[in-house]
mmCIF file of C-alpha atoms and ligand atoms in Angstrom:
data_model
loop_
_atom_site.group_PDB
_atom_site.id
_atom_site.type_symbol
_atom_site.label_atom_id
_atom_site.label_comp_id
_atom_site.label_asym_id
_atom_site.label_seq_id
_atom_site.Cartn_x
_atom_site.Cartn_y
_atom_site.Cartn_z
ATOM 1 C CA MET A 1 0.048 0.073 0.018
ATOM 2 C CA GLN A 2 1.245 3.449 -0.814
ATOM 3 C CA ALA A 3 0.641 6.233 1.659
ATOM 4 C CA LEU A 4 0.377 9.700 0.085
ATOM 5 C CA ASN A 5 -0.140 13.137 1.722
ATOM 6 C CA LEU A 6 0.072 15.522 -1.151
ATOM 7 C CA THR A 7 -2.650 16.043 -3.861
ATOM 8 C CA ASP A 8 0.014 16.345 -6.732
ATOM 9 C CA ASP A 9 1.562 13.047 -5.680
ATOM 10 C CA LEU A 10 -2.000 11.517 -5.609
ATOM 11 C CA ARG A 11 -2.831 12.822 -8.978
ATOM 12 C CA SER A 12 0.174 11.695 -10.710
ATOM 13 C CA ARG A 13 -0.090 8.135 -9.340
ATOM 14 C CA LEU A 14 -3.846 8.003 -10.424
ATOM 15 C CA ASN A 15 -3.183 9.550 -13.849
ATOM 16 C CA LYS A 16 -0.805 6.468 -14.601
ATOM 17 C CA ALA A 17 -3.560 4.109 -13.361
ATOM 18 C CA ARG A 18 -6.129 5.942 -15.489
ATOM 19 C CA ALA A 19 -3.890 5.863 -18.480
ATOM 20 C CA GLY A 20 -3.470 2.284 -18.013
ATOM 21 C CA GLY A 21 -7.244 1.784 -18.339
ATOM 22 C CA LEU A 22 -7.601 0.670 -14.580
ATOM 23 C CA LYS A 23 -10.901 1.283 -12.558
ATOM 24 C CA ILE A 24 -10.426 3.496 -9.708
ATOM 25 C CA GLY A 25 -12.478 2.879 -6.447
ATOM 26 C CA PHE A 26 -12.564 5.393 -3.675
ATOM 27 C CA VAL A 27 -13.659 5.206 0.016
ATOM 28 C CA PRO A 28 -13.623 8.543 1.763
ATOM 29 C CA THR A 29 -13.335 8.318 5.555
ATOM 30 C CA MET A 30 -12.194 10.242 8.640
ATOM 31 C CA GLY A 31 -10.195 7.447 9.992
ATOM 32 C CA ASN A 32 -10.460 5.475 13.274
ATOM 33 C CA LEU A 33 -11.495 2.488 11.070
ATOM 34 C CA HIS A 34 -13.811 -0.432 11.903
ATOM 35 C CA ASP A 35 -15.425 -3.067 10.217
ATOM 36 C CA GLY A 36 -17.963 -0.776 8.711
ATOM 37 C CA HIS A 37 -15.279 1.005 6.713
ATOM 38 C CA ILE A 38 -13.662 -2.197 6.095
ATOM 39 C CA SER A 39 -16.776 -3.452 4.378
ATOM 40 C CA LEU A 40 -16.483 -0.402 1.949
ATOM 41 C CA VAL A 41 -12.868 -1.156 1.212
ATOM 42 C CA GLU A 42 -13.942 -4.743 0.441
ATOM 43 C CA ALA A 43 -16.746 -3.603 -1.789
ATOM 44 C CA ALA A 44 -14.366 -1.361 -3.604
ATOM 45 C CA ARG A 45 -11.712 -4.153 -3.874
ATOM 46 C CA LYS A 46 -14.409 -6.461 -5.630
ATOM 47 C CA GLU A 47 -15.199 -4.176 -8.326
ATOM 48 C CA CYS A 48 -12.204 -1.991 -8.809
ATOM 49 C CA ASP A 49 -8.464 -2.400 -9.971
ATOM 50 C CA VAL A 50 -7.084 0.411 -7.688
ATOM 51 C CA VAL A 51 -8.640 1.117 -4.379
ATOM 52 C CA VAL A 52 -7.987 4.531 -2.855
ATOM 53 C CA VAL A 53 -9.071 5.318 0.843
ATOM 54 C CA SER A 54 -8.783 8.895 2.190
ATOM 55 C CA ILE A 55 -8.372 9.682 6.014
ATOM 56 C CA PHE A 56 -9.196 13.260 6.631
ATOM 57 C CA VAL A 57 -10.902 14.671 9.671
ATOM 58 C CA ASN A 58 -12.665 17.524 7.911
ATOM 59 C CA PRO A 59 -12.881 20.742 10.117
ATOM 60 C CA LEU A 60 -15.433 22.135 7.908
ATOM 61 C CA GLN A 61 -17.969 19.708 8.994
ATOM 62 C CA PHE A 62 -17.710 20.197 12.743
ATOM 63 C CA GLY A 63 -19.565 22.807 14.641
ATOM 64 C CA ILE A 64 -18.078 25.002 17.177
ATOM 65 C CA ASN A 65 -18.959 22.963 20.139
ATOM 66 C CA GLU A 66 -18.500 19.582 18.428
ATOM 67 C CA ASP A 67 -15.738 16.935 18.747
ATOM 68 C CA LEU A 68 -13.288 18.097 16.103
ATOM 69 C CA ASP A 69 -10.322 18.176 18.640
ATOM 70 C CA THR A 70 -11.203 14.990 20.387
ATOM 71 C CA TYR A 71 -12.354 13.072 17.305
ATOM 72 C CA PRO A 72 -10.250 9.804 17.482
ATOM 73 C CA ARG A 73 -7.102 9.825 15.222
ATOM 74 C CA THR A 74 -5.571 6.421 14.937
ATOM 75 C CA LEU A 75 -3.418 6.737 11.670
ATOM 76 C CA GLU A 76 -0.861 4.093 12.425
ATOM 77 C CA ASP A 77 -3.580 1.384 13.309
ATOM 78 C CA ASP A 78 -5.684 2.494 10.365
ATOM 79 C CA LYS A 79 -2.732 1.965 7.942
ATOM 80 C CA ALA A 80 -2.064 -1.587 9.065
ATOM 81 C CA LEU A 81 -5.788 -2.342 8.713
ATOM 82 C CA LEU A 82 -6.149 -0.752 5.234
ATOM 83 C CA ALA A 83 -2.824 -2.610 4.286
ATOM 84 C CA SER A 84 -4.358 -5.933 5.257
ATOM 85 C CA HIS A 85 -7.455 -5.288 3.503
ATOM 86 C CA GLY A 86 -6.499 -4.567 0.080
ATOM 87 C CA CYS A 87 -6.281 -0.734 -0.055
ATOM 88 C CA ASP A 88 -3.800 0.172 -2.676
ATOM 89 C CA ILE A 89 -3.358 3.912 -1.914
ATOM 90 C CA LEU A 90 -4.196 5.717 1.413
ATOM 91 C CA PHE A 91 -4.377 9.513 0.886
ATOM 92 C CA SER A 92 -4.164 11.346 4.337
ATOM 93 C CA PRO A 93 -3.773 14.979 3.470
ATOM 94 C CA SER A 94 -3.169 17.707 6.291
ATOM 95 C CA VAL A 95 -5.735 20.321 6.908
ATOM 96 C CA ARG A 96 -3.149 22.747 5.113
ATOM 97 C CA GLU A 97 -3.170 20.721 2.001
ATOM 98 C CA MET A 98 -6.910 20.603 1.773
ATOM 99 C CA TYR A 99 -7.538 24.260 3.021
ATOM 100 C CA PRO A 100 -4.308 26.137 2.220
ATOM 101 C CA ASP A 101 -5.750 29.337 3.668
ATOM 102 C CA GLY A 102 -6.619 28.021 6.964
ATOM 103 C CA LYS A 103 -9.771 26.133 8.370
ATOM 104 C CA GLY A 104 -11.978 26.669 5.421
ATOM 105 C CA ILE A 105 -12.331 27.857 1.901
ATOM 106 C CA ALA A 106 -14.547 30.507 0.093
ATOM 107 C CA THR A 107 -16.478 28.066 -2.032
ATOM 108 C CA ILE A 108 -19.079 26.040 -0.211
ATOM 109 C CA VAL A 109 -21.246 23.145 -1.580
ATOM 110 C CA ASP A 110 -24.721 23.115 -0.186
ATOM 111 C CA MET A 111 -28.203 21.700 -0.620
ATOM 112 C CA PRO A 112 -30.230 24.140 1.272
ATOM 113 C CA GLU A 113 -33.341 22.032 1.660
ATOM 114 C CA LEU A 114 -31.883 18.475 2.658
ATOM 115 C CA SER A 115 -28.985 19.823 4.528
ATOM 116 C CA GLN A 116 -31.348 21.479 6.956
ATOM 117 C CA LEU A 117 -33.565 18.445 7.671
ATOM 118 C CA HIS A 118 -32.978 15.602 10.255
ATOM 119 C CA CYS A 119 -29.274 15.900 11.319
ATOM 120 C CA GLY A 120 -28.968 19.334 9.606
ATOM 121 C CA ILE A 121 -31.478 20.829 12.266
ATOM 122 C CA SER A 122 -29.007 20.413 15.190
ATOM 123 C CA ARG A 123 -25.882 20.397 12.956
ATOM 124 C CA PRO A 124 -26.571 23.315 10.414
ATOM 125 C CA GLN A 125 -23.044 23.425 9.085
ATOM 126 C CA PHE A 126 -22.638 19.637 8.838
ATOM 127 C CA PHE A 127 -23.725 18.701 5.315
ATOM 128 C CA LYS A 128 -22.192 21.884 3.818
ATOM 129 C CA GLY A 129 -18.880 20.680 5.077
ATOM 130 C CA VAL A 130 -19.404 16.972 4.069
ATOM 131 C CA ALA A 131 -20.767 18.120 0.500
ATOM 132 C CA THR A 132 -17.718 20.505 -0.109
ATOM 133 C CA VAL A 133 -14.917 18.098 1.125
ATOM 134 C CA ILE A 134 -16.467 15.362 -0.909
ATOM 135 C CA VAL A 135 -16.537 17.350 -4.094
ATOM 136 C CA LYS A 136 -12.943 18.314 -3.330
ATOM 137 C CA LEU A 137 -11.764 14.739 -2.782
ATOM 138 C CA LEU A 138 -13.729 13.569 -5.817
ATOM 139 C CA CYS A 139 -11.904 16.262 -8.054
ATOM 140 C CA MET A 140 -8.516 15.154 -6.511
ATOM 141 C CA VAL A 141 -9.324 11.268 -6.993
ATOM 142 C CA GLN A 142 -11.547 11.067 -9.861
ATOM 143 C CA PRO A 143 -12.721 7.637 -9.280
ATOM 144 C CA ASP A 144 -14.998 5.597 -11.233
ATOM 145 C CA ILE A 145 -17.101 4.525 -8.069
ATOM 146 C CA ALA A 146 -17.111 6.019 -4.755
ATOM 147 C CA TYR A 147 -18.430 4.074 -1.668
ATOM 148 C CA PHE A 148 -20.481 5.388 1.183
ATOM 149 C CA GLY A 149 -22.036 3.649 4.237
ATOM 150 C CA GLU A 150 -25.879 3.540 4.471
ATOM 151 C CA LYS A 151 -25.560 4.235 8.195
ATOM 152 C CA ASP A 152 -25.139 7.741 7.193
ATOM 153 C CA ARG A 153 -28.081 7.696 5.187
ATOM 154 C CA GLN A 154 -28.749 11.507 4.913
ATOM 155 C CA GLN A 155 -25.050 12.069 3.816
ATOM 156 C CA LEU A 156 -25.598 9.325 1.126
ATOM 157 C CA THR A 157 -28.697 10.843 -0.155
ATOM 158 C CA ILE A 158 -27.117 14.370 -0.348
ATOM 159 C CA VAL A 159 -23.879 13.067 -2.039
ATOM 160 C CA ARG A 160 -26.089 11.329 -4.782
ATOM 161 C CA GLN A 161 -27.782 14.596 -5.210
ATOM 162 C CA VAL A 162 -24.768 16.758 -5.550
ATOM 163 C CA ILE A 163 -23.075 14.411 -7.905
ATOM 164 C CA ASN A 164 -26.158 14.468 -10.052
ATOM 165 C CA ASP A 165 -26.695 18.295 -9.851
ATOM 166 C CA LEU A 166 -23.118 19.062 -10.649
ATOM 167 C CA SER A 167 -22.854 16.269 -13.295
ATOM 168 C CA ILE A 168 -19.646 14.840 -11.554
ATOM 169 C CA PRO A 169 -18.870 11.633 -13.430
ATOM 170 C CA VAL A 170 -18.747 9.062 -10.632
ATOM 171 C CA ARG A 171 -20.911 6.128 -9.629
ATOM 172 C CA ILE A 172 -22.008 6.399 -5.980
ATOM 173 C CA THR A 173 -22.402 3.013 -4.234
ATOM 174 C CA GLY A 174 -24.142 2.644 -0.846
ATOM 175 C CA VAL A 175 -22.856 -0.209 1.301
ATOM 176 C CA ALA A 176 -25.172 -1.767 4.059
ATOM 177 C CA THR A 177 -24.704 -0.800 7.622
ATOM 178 C CA LYS A 178 -22.413 -3.020 9.671
ATOM 179 C CA ARG A 179 -23.716 -3.939 12.993
ATOM 180 C CA ALA A 180 -22.553 -5.430 16.157
ATOM 181 C CA ALA A 181 -24.172 -8.637 17.583
ATOM 182 C CA SER A 182 -26.224 -6.391 19.562
ATOM 183 C CA GLY A 183 -27.500 -4.563 16.822
ATOM 184 C CA LEU A 184 -25.574 -1.414 17.319
ATOM 185 C CA ALA A 185 -24.351 0.183 14.138
ATOM 186 C CA LEU A 186 -20.656 0.436 14.103
ATOM 187 C CA SER A 187 -19.406 3.955 14.382
ATOM 188 C CA SER A 188 -16.129 5.530 15.398
ATOM 189 C CA ARG A 189 -18.094 7.467 18.137
ATOM 190 C CA ASN A 190 -18.964 4.052 19.771
ATOM 191 C CA ASN A 191 -15.498 4.383 21.229
ATOM 192 C CA TYR A 192 -16.572 7.156 23.511
ATOM 193 C CA LEU A 193 -19.025 4.727 25.093
ATOM 194 C CA SER A 194 -18.577 2.476 28.270
ATOM 195 C CA GLU A 195 -19.675 -1.281 28.239
ATOM 196 C CA GLU A 196 -22.985 -0.225 29.861
ATOM 197 C CA GLU A 197 -23.679 2.735 27.455
ATOM 198 C CA LEU A 198 -22.944 0.206 24.542
ATOM 199 C CA GLN A 199 -25.759 -1.922 25.672
ATOM 200 C CA ILE A 200 -28.073 1.057 25.987
ATOM 201 C CA ALA A 201 -26.786 2.146 22.565
ATOM 202 C CA ALA A 202 -27.921 -0.983 20.934
ATOM 203 C CA SER A 203 -31.524 -0.337 21.900
ATOM 204 C CA LEU A 204 -31.617 2.731 19.366
ATOM 205 C CA TYR A 205 -31.895 -0.034 16.651
ATOM 206 C CA GLN A 206 -34.498 -1.995 18.462
ATOM 207 C CA VAL A 207 -36.751 1.140 18.750
ATOM 208 C CA LEU A 208 -36.325 1.635 14.923
ATOM 209 C CA LEU A 209 -37.242 -2.118 14.300
ATOM 210 C CA ASP A 210 -40.126 -1.760 16.672
ATOM 211 C CA VAL A 211 -41.409 1.306 14.691
ATOM 212 C CA CYS A 212 -40.821 -0.596 11.411
ATOM 213 C CA ARG A 213 -42.961 -3.472 12.545
ATOM 214 C CA GLN A 214 -45.853 -1.178 13.474
ATOM 215 C CA LEU A 215 -45.704 0.622 10.073
ATOM 216 C CA GLN A 216 -45.670 -2.979 8.428
ATOM 217 C CA SER A 217 -48.811 -3.874 10.558
ATOM 218 C CA GLY A 218 -50.657 -0.911 8.886
ATOM 219 C CA SER A 219 -50.178 1.858 11.210
ATOM 220 C CA GLN A 220 -50.051 5.294 9.513
ATOM 221 C CA ASP A 221 -50.191 7.389 12.663
ATOM 222 C CA TYR A 222 -46.816 8.606 11.885
ATOM 223 C CA LEU A 223 -46.644 11.539 14.340
ATOM 224 C CA ARG A 224 -47.714 9.369 17.269
ATOM 225 C CA LEU A 225 -45.255 6.734 16.361
ATOM 226 C CA GLU A 226 -42.374 9.307 15.909
ATOM 227 C CA SER A 227 -43.294 10.893 19.391
ATOM 228 C CA GLU A 228 -43.662 7.485 21.159
ATOM 229 C CA ALA A 229 -40.342 6.279 19.792
ATOM 230 C CA SER A 230 -38.649 9.448 20.991
ATOM 231 C CA GLN A 231 -40.224 9.107 24.491
ATOM 232 C CA LYS A 232 -38.922 5.462 24.527
ATOM 233 C CA LEU A 233 -35.467 6.582 23.686
ATOM 234 C CA ALA A 234 -35.833 9.155 26.568
ATOM 235 C CA THR A 235 -36.848 6.567 29.095
ATOM 236 C CA LEU A 236 -33.811 4.285 28.095
ATOM 237 C CA GLY A 237 -31.486 7.148 28.800
ATOM 238 C CA PHE A 238 -30.937 8.977 25.562
ATOM 239 C CA VAL A 239 -31.316 12.571 24.745
ATOM 240 C CA PRO A 240 -33.336 12.145 21.603
ATOM 241 C CA ASP A 241 -32.492 14.620 18.685
ATOM 242 C CA TYR A 242 -35.054 13.480 16.079
ATOM 243 C CA PHE A 243 -36.996 10.329 15.085
ATOM 244 C CA HIS A 244 -38.436 10.865 11.573
ATOM 245 C CA ILE A 245 -40.366 8.432 9.267
ATOM 246 C CA CYS A 246 -39.563 9.385 5.720
ATOM 247 C CA GLN A 247 -39.901 8.640 2.146
ATOM 248 C CA GLN A 248 -37.076 6.521 1.105
ATOM 249 C CA GLN A 249 -35.647 8.454 -1.966
ATOM 250 C CA SER A 250 -36.239 11.940 -0.924
ATOM 251 C CA LEU A 251 -36.043 11.588 2.785
ATOM 252 C CA LEU A 252 -38.942 14.111 3.126
ATOM 253 C CA PRO A 253 -41.799 13.242 5.430
ATOM 254 C CA VAL A 254 -43.705 10.022 4.576
ATOM 255 C CA GLN A 255 -47.170 10.141 2.874
ATOM 256 C CA PRO A 256 -49.817 7.596 3.297
ATOM 257 C CA ASP A 257 -49.149 6.091 -0.332
ATOM 258 C CA ASP A 258 -45.647 5.633 0.180
ATOM 259 C CA GLN A 259 -44.247 1.967 0.074
ATOM 260 C CA ASN A 260 -40.419 2.662 0.346
ATOM 261 C CA ILE A 261 -39.758 4.050 3.790
ATOM 262 C CA THR A 262 -36.594 5.133 5.695
ATOM 263 C CA ILE A 263 -36.703 5.742 9.472
ATOM 264 C CA LEU A 264 -33.996 8.118 10.454
ATOM 265 C CA ALA A 265 -32.978 8.798 14.098
ATOM 266 C CA ALA A 266 -30.431 10.576 16.074
ATOM 267 C CA ALA A 267 -29.905 10.496 19.926
ATOM 268 C CA ASN A 268 -27.234 11.522 22.366
ATOM 269 C CA LEU A 269 -26.061 9.087 25.050
ATOM 270 C CA ASN A 270 -24.127 10.891 27.823
ATOM 271 C CA GLY A 271 -22.913 13.448 25.230
ATOM 272 C CA THR A 272 -22.190 11.018 22.368
ATOM 273 C CA ARG A 273 -24.189 11.527 19.284
ATOM 274 C CA LEU A 274 -25.507 8.323 17.733
ATOM 275 C CA ILE A 275 -27.311 8.067 14.365
ATOM 276 C CA ASP A 276 -29.067 4.894 12.732
ATOM 277 C CA ASN A 277 -31.714 4.211 10.225
ATOM 278 C CA ILE A 278 -33.587 1.547 8.601
ATOM 279 C CA ALA A 279 -34.818 1.440 5.055
ATOM 280 C CA PHE A 280 -37.643 -1.081 3.984
ATOM 281 C CA ASP A 281 -40.556 -1.743 1.701
ATOM 282 C CA LEU A 282 -43.815 -1.956 3.528
ATOM 283 C CA CYS A 283 -44.858 -4.793 1.260
ATOM 284 C CA ASP A 284 -42.077 -7.014 2.252
ATOM 285 C CA LEU A 285 -43.110 -9.569 4.871
ATOM 286 C CA TYR A 286 -41.432 -8.576 8.228
ATOM 287 C CA SER A 287 -39.969 -12.232 8.337
ATOM 288 C CA ASP A 288 -37.817 -11.252 5.293
ATOM 289 C CA PHE A 289 -36.213 -8.477 7.494
ATOM 290 C CA GLN A 290 -33.124 -9.853 8.920
ATOM 291 C CA PRO A 291 -32.034 -7.501 11.748
ATOM 292 C CA PHE A 292 -28.536 -8.998 12.319
ATOM 293 C CA ASN A 293 -27.576 -10.083 8.813
ATOM 294 C CA GLN A 294 -24.711 -7.681 8.828
ATOM 295 C CA GLN A 295 -23.240 -8.799 12.182
ATOM 296 C CA ALA A 296 -19.578 -7.848 13.144
ATOM 297 C CA ASP A 297 -17.578 -9.372 16.010
ATOM 298 C CA LEU A 298 -16.824 -6.485 17.739
ATOM 299 C CA VAL A 299 -18.501 -3.173 18.852
HETATM 300 O O1 PAF B 301 -18.733 9.737 6.796
HETATM 301 C C1 PAF B 301 -17.615 10.312 6.941
HETATM 302 O O2 PAF B 301 -16.726 9.663 7.545
HETATM 303 C C2 PAF B 301 -17.366 11.813 6.562
HETATM 304 O O3 PAF B 301 -18.509 12.519 6.576
HETATM 305 C C3 PAF B 301 -16.873 11.816 5.161
HETATM 306 C C4 PAF B 301 -17.821 11.225 4.059
HETATM 307 C C5 PAF B 301 -15.491 11.116 4.925
HETATM 308 C C6 PAF B 301 -16.678 13.194 4.778
HETATM 309 O O4 PAF B 301 -15.712 13.847 5.573
#
């Protein structure tokens, strides 16, 4: 595996690969890698000749009181993990390399509607920061396919929209959420949780499944379901941020005729922000829904 920090080096390495007709797969990350990230790398490995992973903790997507400074940075461990999972090029630029004038840049990519819903309500700067850095990274890597986790469903939807709106020639592939045996979605922020908190955290997924069951049984009382789920989370010890039943494609509020649904939730547990979602078709029999088909060994 080649480890590069400079955009010029990355470009010249990838220009050669492109000239040789090789297909480039790209996995953007903020590091502190876990099985969820590795499933993205593996998906890229299966389809592409050259697998590029970026590690960059992007200041632009963190709010003033968020965890930019304490976000786990584990570059050496990440390198070893990537090298053993078929990554060809690790690109880990410095903040100066990405934003030469300091913390940010003058041009910002935004999707004013979707970026202000769901996570955007309490993190108004977040998706602007994500969309901007993703467009920048895509211009640097110019991959054929870029891979994003479905755990960050709103991010994935926004990235798809931005790519479409700006005619960026890349295919976006969503990869299923990796879960611990408890059902907890794997996330770097799980590292902030104690053993006891990890058990509580797993109930976020159970609450999502419970609402899925009720919708599949025919309930259309969306506001009541959302509010009961939030209350349930509060009883379990979370401070719920939102619990929204949405149309799957647009992530706008669900309508009674919709068949394809996504439930999105975010909640804080002792200061750690957790997000999760499930996407399903109302017509699918519940028995088809395999809650733990993406199990991982470790939280
Ligand atoms: O999902 C993440 O890790 C980040 O939001 C991303 C896509 C790497 C952009 O910084």
